[in-house]
Coordinates of C-alpha atoms in Angstrom, one line a residue:
M17 CA 201.2 -80.8 56.0
R18 CA 202.5 -83.4 53.4
T19 CA 199.1 -85.2 53.5
V20 CA 197.3 -82.0 52.8
V21 CA 199.5 -81.1 49.9
R22 CA 199.1 -84.5 48.2
F23 CA 195.4 -84.3 48.8
A24 CA 195.3 -80.9 47.1
L25 CA 197.2 -81.9 44.1
A26 CA 194.9 -85.0 43.6
C27 CA 191.8 -82.8 43.9
G28 CA 193.3 -80.3 41.4
M29 CA 193.8 -82.9 38.9
L30 CA 190.2 -84.2 39.4
A31 CA 188.9 -80.7 39.1
L32 CA 190.7 -80.2 35.7
T33 CA 189.3 -83.4 34.4
A34 CA 185.8 -82.6 35.4
G35 CA 186.0 -79.0 34.1
G36 CA 186.9 -80.3 30.7
S37 CA 183.8 -82.5 30.4
R38 CA 181.1 -80.5 32.3
A39 CA 182.1 -76.8 32.3
A40 CA 178.6 -75.7 33.4
E41 CA 178.6 -77.8 36.6
V42 CA 180.9 -76.8 39.4
T43 CA 182.3 -79.5 41.7
L44 CA 183.4 -78.5 45.2
N45 CA 185.8 -80.7 47.2
A46 CA 184.9 -81.3 50.8
A47 CA 186.3 -82.9 54.0
H48 CA 184.8 -83.6 57.4
F49 CA 186.4 -83.7 60.8
T50 CA 185.3 -87.1 62.1
P51 CA 185.6 -90.6 60.7
A52 CA 182.8 -91.5 58.3
Q53 CA 180.9 -93.7 60.7
N54 CA 180.6 -91.0 63.3
S55 CA 177.2 -89.2 63.7
Y56 CA 178.6 -85.8 62.7
A57 CA 180.1 -87.1 59.5
Q58 CA 176.8 -88.9 58.7
S59 CA 174.9 -85.6 59.3
F60 CA 177.3 -83.8 56.9
L61 CA 176.9 -86.4 54.2
K62 CA 173.1 -85.9 54.5
F63 CA 173.7 -82.2 53.9
V64 CA 175.8 -83.0 50.9
D65 CA 173.1 -85.3 49.4
E66 CA 170.6 -82.4 49.7
V67 CA 173.0 -80.0 47.9
N68 CA 173.7 -82.5 45.2
E69 CA 170.0 -83.2 44.7
A70 CA 169.1 -79.5 44.5
G71 CA 172.2 -78.5 42.5
K72 CA 172.1 -81.0 39.6
G73 CA 173.7 -79.4 36.6
V74 CA 174.9 -76.3 38.6
V75 CA 176.9 -77.2 41.7
Q76 CA 177.9 -80.5 43.3
I77 CA 179.9 -81.4 46.4
K78 CA 182.4 -84.3 46.3
V79 CA 183.4 -85.6 49.7
R80 CA 187.1 -86.6 49.8
G81 CA 187.1 -88.0 53.3
G82 CA 187.6 -87.2 56.9
P83 CA 190.7 -87.1 59.3
E84 CA 192.5 -89.5 57.0
V85 CA 192.9 -87.0 54.3
I86 CA 193.1 -83.8 56.3
P87 CA 193.6 -83.8 60.1
P88 CA 190.9 -81.8 61.9
L89 CA 193.2 -79.2 63.3
Q90 CA 194.5 -78.4 59.8
L91 CA 191.1 -78.1 58.1
G92 CA 190.7 -74.4 58.8
L93 CA 194.0 -73.5 57.4
A94 CA 193.6 -75.9 54.4
Q95 CA 190.3 -74.1 53.6
K96 CA 191.9 -70.6 54.1
N97 CA 194.6 -71.5 51.6
G98 CA 192.3 -73.0 49.0
L99 CA 193.4 -76.5 49.4
I100 CA 189.8 -77.6 50.1
D101 CA 186.6 -75.9 49.1
V102 CA 184.1 -77.0 51.9
I103 CA 184.7 -78.2 55.4
D104 CA 182.5 -79.6 58.2
N105 CA 184.4 -78.7 61.3
P106 CA 183.8 -77.2 64.7
A107 CA 184.8 -73.5 65.1
G108 CA 186.8 -74.6 68.1
Q109 CA 189.2 -76.5 66.0
Y110 CA 190.7 -73.4 64.4
L111 CA 190.4 -70.6 66.9
E112 CA 194.0 -69.6 66.0
L113 CA 192.6 -68.3 62.8
V114 CA 189.2 -66.9 64.0
P115 CA 189.2 -66.6 67.7
E116 CA 185.7 -65.1 67.6
G117 CA 184.5 -68.5 66.4
E118 CA 184.3 -69.5 70.1
V119 CA 181.1 -67.4 70.3
F120 CA 179.2 -70.3 68.7
S121 CA 179.9 -72.6 71.7
A122 CA 179.4 -69.8 74.2
S123 CA 176.0 -68.7 72.7
T124 CA 172.8 -69.1 74.6
K125 CA 170.7 -68.5 71.4
T126 CA 169.7 -70.7 68.6
P127 CA 171.2 -70.5 65.1
D128 CA 167.8 -69.1 63.9
E129 CA 167.8 -66.3 66.5
I130 CA 171.4 -65.4 65.5
R131 CA 170.5 -65.2 61.9
K132 CA 167.5 -62.9 62.6
N133 CA 169.3 -60.5 65.0
G134 CA 172.4 -59.9 62.8
G135 CA 174.8 -62.1 64.7
W136 CA 175.3 -64.4 61.6
D137 CA 176.1 -61.4 59.4
L138 CA 178.7 -60.2 61.8
M139 CA 180.4 -63.6 62.0
Q140 CA 180.2 -63.9 58.3
K141 CA 182.2 -60.7 58.0
I142 CA 184.8 -61.9 60.6
Y143 CA 185.3 -65.2 59.0
G144 CA 185.6 -63.7 55.6
E145 CA 188.4 -61.3 56.9
K146 CA 190.3 -63.7 59.1
G147 CA 189.6 -67.2 57.7
N148 CA 189.0 -66.5 54.0
A149 CA 185.8 -68.4 54.7
H150 CA 182.1 -68.1 53.8
L151 CA 179.9 -69.6 56.4
L152 CA 177.0 -71.8 55.1
A153 CA 175.5 -73.3 58.3
H154 CA 175.8 -73.9 62.0
V155 CA 174.6 -77.6 62.0
D156 CA 173.8 -80.1 64.7
A157 CA 173.4 -77.3 67.2
G158 CA 171.3 -77.1 70.4
T159 CA 173.2 -79.8 72.4
G160 CA 176.2 -79.4 74.7
F161 CA 179.4 -81.2 75.6
S162 CA 179.6 -83.8 78.4
I163 CA 182.4 -85.0 80.7
F164 CA 182.8 -88.7 80.7
T165 CA 184.9 -90.4 83.4
V166 CA 186.4 -94.0 83.8
D167 CA 185.6 -94.2 87.5
E168 CA 182.8 -92.8 89.6
P169 CA 183.4 -89.1 90.2
K170 CA 184.2 -88.1 93.8
R171 CA 181.4 -85.8 95.1
S172 CA 182.7 -82.5 96.6
A173 CA 181.2 -80.9 99.6
D174 CA 179.4 -78.3 97.5
G175 CA 177.6 -80.9 95.4
G176 CA 180.1 -80.8 92.5
V177 CA 183.1 -83.0 91.7
E178 CA 186.6 -83.2 93.0
W179 CA 188.0 -82.2 89.6
A180 CA 191.6 -82.3 90.6
G181 CA 191.6 -86.1 90.3
L182 CA 190.9 -86.1 86.6
K183 CA 193.3 -86.4 83.8
I184 CA 191.0 -85.4 81.0
R185 CA 191.3 -85.3 77.1
S186 CA 190.4 -81.9 75.9
S187 CA 190.0 -80.0 72.7
P188 CA 191.5 -76.5 72.4
L189 CA 187.9 -75.2 72.8
Y190 CA 187.4 -76.1 76.4
R191 CA 190.9 -76.4 77.7
Q192 CA 190.8 -73.1 79.7
F193 CA 187.5 -74.1 81.2
F194 CA 188.9 -77.4 82.5
E195 CA 192.0 -75.8 83.8
S196 CA 189.9 -73.3 85.8
L197 CA 188.2 -76.3 87.5
G198 CA 191.6 -77.8 88.4
M199 CA 191.8 -80.7 86.1
T200 CA 195.0 -82.0 84.5
V201 CA 194.3 -81.3 80.8
I202 CA 195.7 -83.2 77.8
V203 CA 194.8 -81.8 74.3
M204 CA 194.6 -84.6 71.7
P205 CA 192.6 -85.4 68.6
P206 CA 189.8 -87.8 68.7
G207 CA 191.7 -90.5 66.9
E208 CA 194.2 -90.8 69.8
V209 CA 191.6 -91.0 72.6
Y210 CA 190.8 -94.8 72.5
T211 CA 194.4 -95.8 73.0
A212 CA 194.9 -93.1 75.7
L213 CA 191.9 -94.5 77.7
E214 CA 193.0 -98.1 77.1
R215 CA 196.5 -97.3 78.5
G216 CA 195.4 -95.1 81.3
V217 CA 197.0 -92.0 80.0
I218 CA 193.7 -90.2 80.7
N219 CA 190.8 -91.2 83.0
A220 CA 188.2 -88.7 81.6
N221 CA 187.1 -87.4 78.2
A222 CA 184.9 -84.6 76.9
Y223 CA 182.7 -84.8 73.9
P224 CA 179.0 -84.5 73.0
V225 CA 176.8 -87.6 73.6
F226 CA 176.0 -87.4 69.8
G227 CA 178.6 -89.6 68.1
Y228 CA 180.4 -90.6 71.3
K229 CA 179.7 -94.4 71.0
S230 CA 180.9 -94.6 67.4
F231 CA 184.5 -94.1 68.7
G232 CA 184.2 -97.0 71.1
W233 CA 185.1 -94.7 74.1
D234 CA 182.0 -95.9 76.1
K235 CA 183.9 -99.2 76.6
F236 CA 186.1 -97.3 79.2
T237 CA 184.1 -94.3 80.4
K238 CA 181.3 -95.7 82.5
W239 CA 180.2 -92.4 84.0
R240 CA 178.7 -89.3 82.3
V241 CA 178.6 -86.0 84.3
E242 CA 175.6 -83.8 83.8
P243 CA 174.7 -81.0 83.1
T244 CA 176.3 -80.4 79.7
F245 CA 178.4 -77.3 79.0
F246 CA 178.8 -74.9 76.0
Q247 CA 176.9 -75.5 72.8
T248 CA 178.1 -77.7 69.9
D249 CA 179.8 -75.5 67.3
V250 CA 180.0 -77.5 64.1
L251 CA 180.1 -75.1 61.1
I252 CA 179.8 -76.0 57.4
S253 CA 181.8 -73.3 55.5
M254 CA 183.7 -72.9 52.3
N255 CA 186.7 -71.0 50.9
K256 CA 185.6 -67.4 50.3
D257 CA 187.5 -67.0 47.0
K258 CA 185.7 -70.1 45.7
W259 CA 182.4 -68.9 47.0
D260 CA 182.8 -65.5 45.2
S261 CA 183.6 -67.4 42.0
L262 CA 180.3 -69.2 42.0
S263 CA 177.4 -68.2 39.9
P264 CA 174.4 -66.5 41.6
E265 CA 172.4 -69.6 40.9
A266 CA 174.9 -71.9 42.7
Q267 CA 175.3 -69.5 45.6
K268 CA 171.5 -69.5 46.0
I269 CA 171.3 -73.3 45.9
L270 CA 173.9 -73.6 48.6
T271 CA 172.4 -70.9 50.7
D272 CA 168.8 -72.4 50.5
V273 CA 169.9 -75.8 51.3
S274 CA 172.1 -74.7 54.2
L275 CA 169.3 -72.7 55.8
K276 CA 166.9 -75.7 55.5
Y277 CA 169.5 -78.2 56.8
E278 CA 170.5 -76.0 59.7
Q279 CA 167.0 -76.2 61.0
E280 CA 166.5 -79.9 60.1
S281 CA 169.7 -81.0 61.8
M282 CA 168.9 -79.1 65.1
K283 CA 165.5 -80.9 65.3
A284 CA 167.0 -84.3 64.4
I285 CA 170.0 -84.1 66.8
E286 CA 167.7 -83.6 69.8
A287 CA 166.0 -86.9 69.4
E288 CA 169.1 -88.7 68.3
N289 CA 171.0 -87.3 71.3
A290 CA 168.4 -88.8 73.6
R291 CA 168.5 -92.1 71.8
Q292 CA 172.3 -92.4 71.9
A293 CA 172.4 -91.4 75.6
K294 CA 169.9 -94.2 76.3
V295 CA 171.9 -96.7 74.3
M296 CA 175.0 -96.0 76.4
E297 CA 173.1 -96.1 79.7
D298 CA 171.5 -99.4 78.8
G299 CA 175.1 -100.6 78.1
G300 CA 176.2 -99.7 81.6
Q301 CA 177.0 -96.0 81.6
T302 CA 175.8 -94.1 84.7
V303 CA 174.7 -90.4 84.9
F304 CA 176.3 -88.4 87.7
E305 CA 174.4 -85.2 88.3
L306 CA 176.1 -82.1 89.7
K307 CA 174.0 -80.5 92.5
D308 CA 173.6 -77.2 94.4
Q309 CA 176.4 -74.7 94.4
G310 CA 178.8 -77.1 92.6
R311 CA 176.4 -77.2 89.7
E312 CA 176.1 -73.4 89.7
D313 CA 179.8 -72.9 89.8
F314 CA 180.4 -75.4 87.0
L315 CA 178.0 -73.6 84.6
A316 CA 179.2 -70.1 85.7
K317 CA 182.9 -71.0 85.0
A318 CA 182.0 -72.5 81.7
A319 CA 180.2 -69.3 80.6
K320 CA 183.1 -67.1 81.8
A321 CA 185.9 -69.1 80.2
S322 CA 184.8 -68.6 76.6
W323 CA 184.3 -64.9 76.9
D324 CA 187.5 -64.3 78.8
R325 CA 189.5 -66.1 76.2
M326 CA 187.8 -64.1 73.3
E327 CA 188.7 -61.0 75.2
A328 CA 192.3 -62.0 75.6
R329 CA 192.8 -63.0 72.0
D330 CA 191.0 -60.1 70.3
P331 CA 188.6 -57.9 72.2
T332 CA 187.5 -55.9 69.2
N333 CA 184.2 -57.5 68.5
V334 CA 183.4 -59.0 71.9
P335 CA 181.0 -56.2 73.1
E336 CA 178.9 -56.6 70.0
L337 CA 179.0 -60.4 70.1
R338 CA 177.8 -60.4 73.7
K339 CA 174.7 -58.4 72.6
L340 CA 173.9 -60.7 69.8
F341 CA 174.8 -64.2 71.2
Q342 CA 173.8 -64.0 74.9
N343 CA 170.3 -63.8 76.4

């Protein structure tokens, strides 16, 4: 946490300096979970640009960086404690704070549907109580996660894959799902994956197509298993105490831009996902399609894993979440 503390002190000094010269305009410090060149970071920077354009003289966001300033697995806690105002981070990266955040990846509905049926309001309440966070947007939604392998997967008799032969890099979000399939699971942050693939520590990886190539992982993983599983769960949120301190005008600007960008990003990622998939395929990556019962079992276990884990961690809100987030 030393890095986080140094970062917080630096931001605090900057905030004091800014406050003395422009008291009317509030500057929010922000961090994102991937390196700046990654597609998810680029998407977040577009959101920031839109906020800063709409919020001139009222509210601005200053991006301090990515994993080099706050490691992704520490972003949720840093926001909860007020060390950072705004974060762009998957809900699955801080389930120890808000286990219900897994519902965003388990959901079979769009962000727009969730806002209309009351699901967003319920999660807003939960994040406020458990994470001291105010949710702004579920961005880059509508796509799923893929499994990438170094070698051609071995087809099982049921049309699936002999999963036991894979040593796969995982995030906390899908660890339980992979273990249910029989894989050897190694949880590690994205920054360590390239070296792990290069050295043969792992022979498989899981990540969305969107942004995959920017890490250089496609150099090693020449196969992509389809279909995808879960739904991407990237949230833009801010420290609730900071949110509550903002003027109604600043809150409205942030809310309006968030709603607009949530829809924009979902439309944009569909086309960009297809483009990036084709680029990797043109570069030699081959798609391996699950078939028949193997495909059905894969998708069923993926759906079950998330809800089982939410039940185990805190069953309080699960019945209501099922009604709101599942078709």
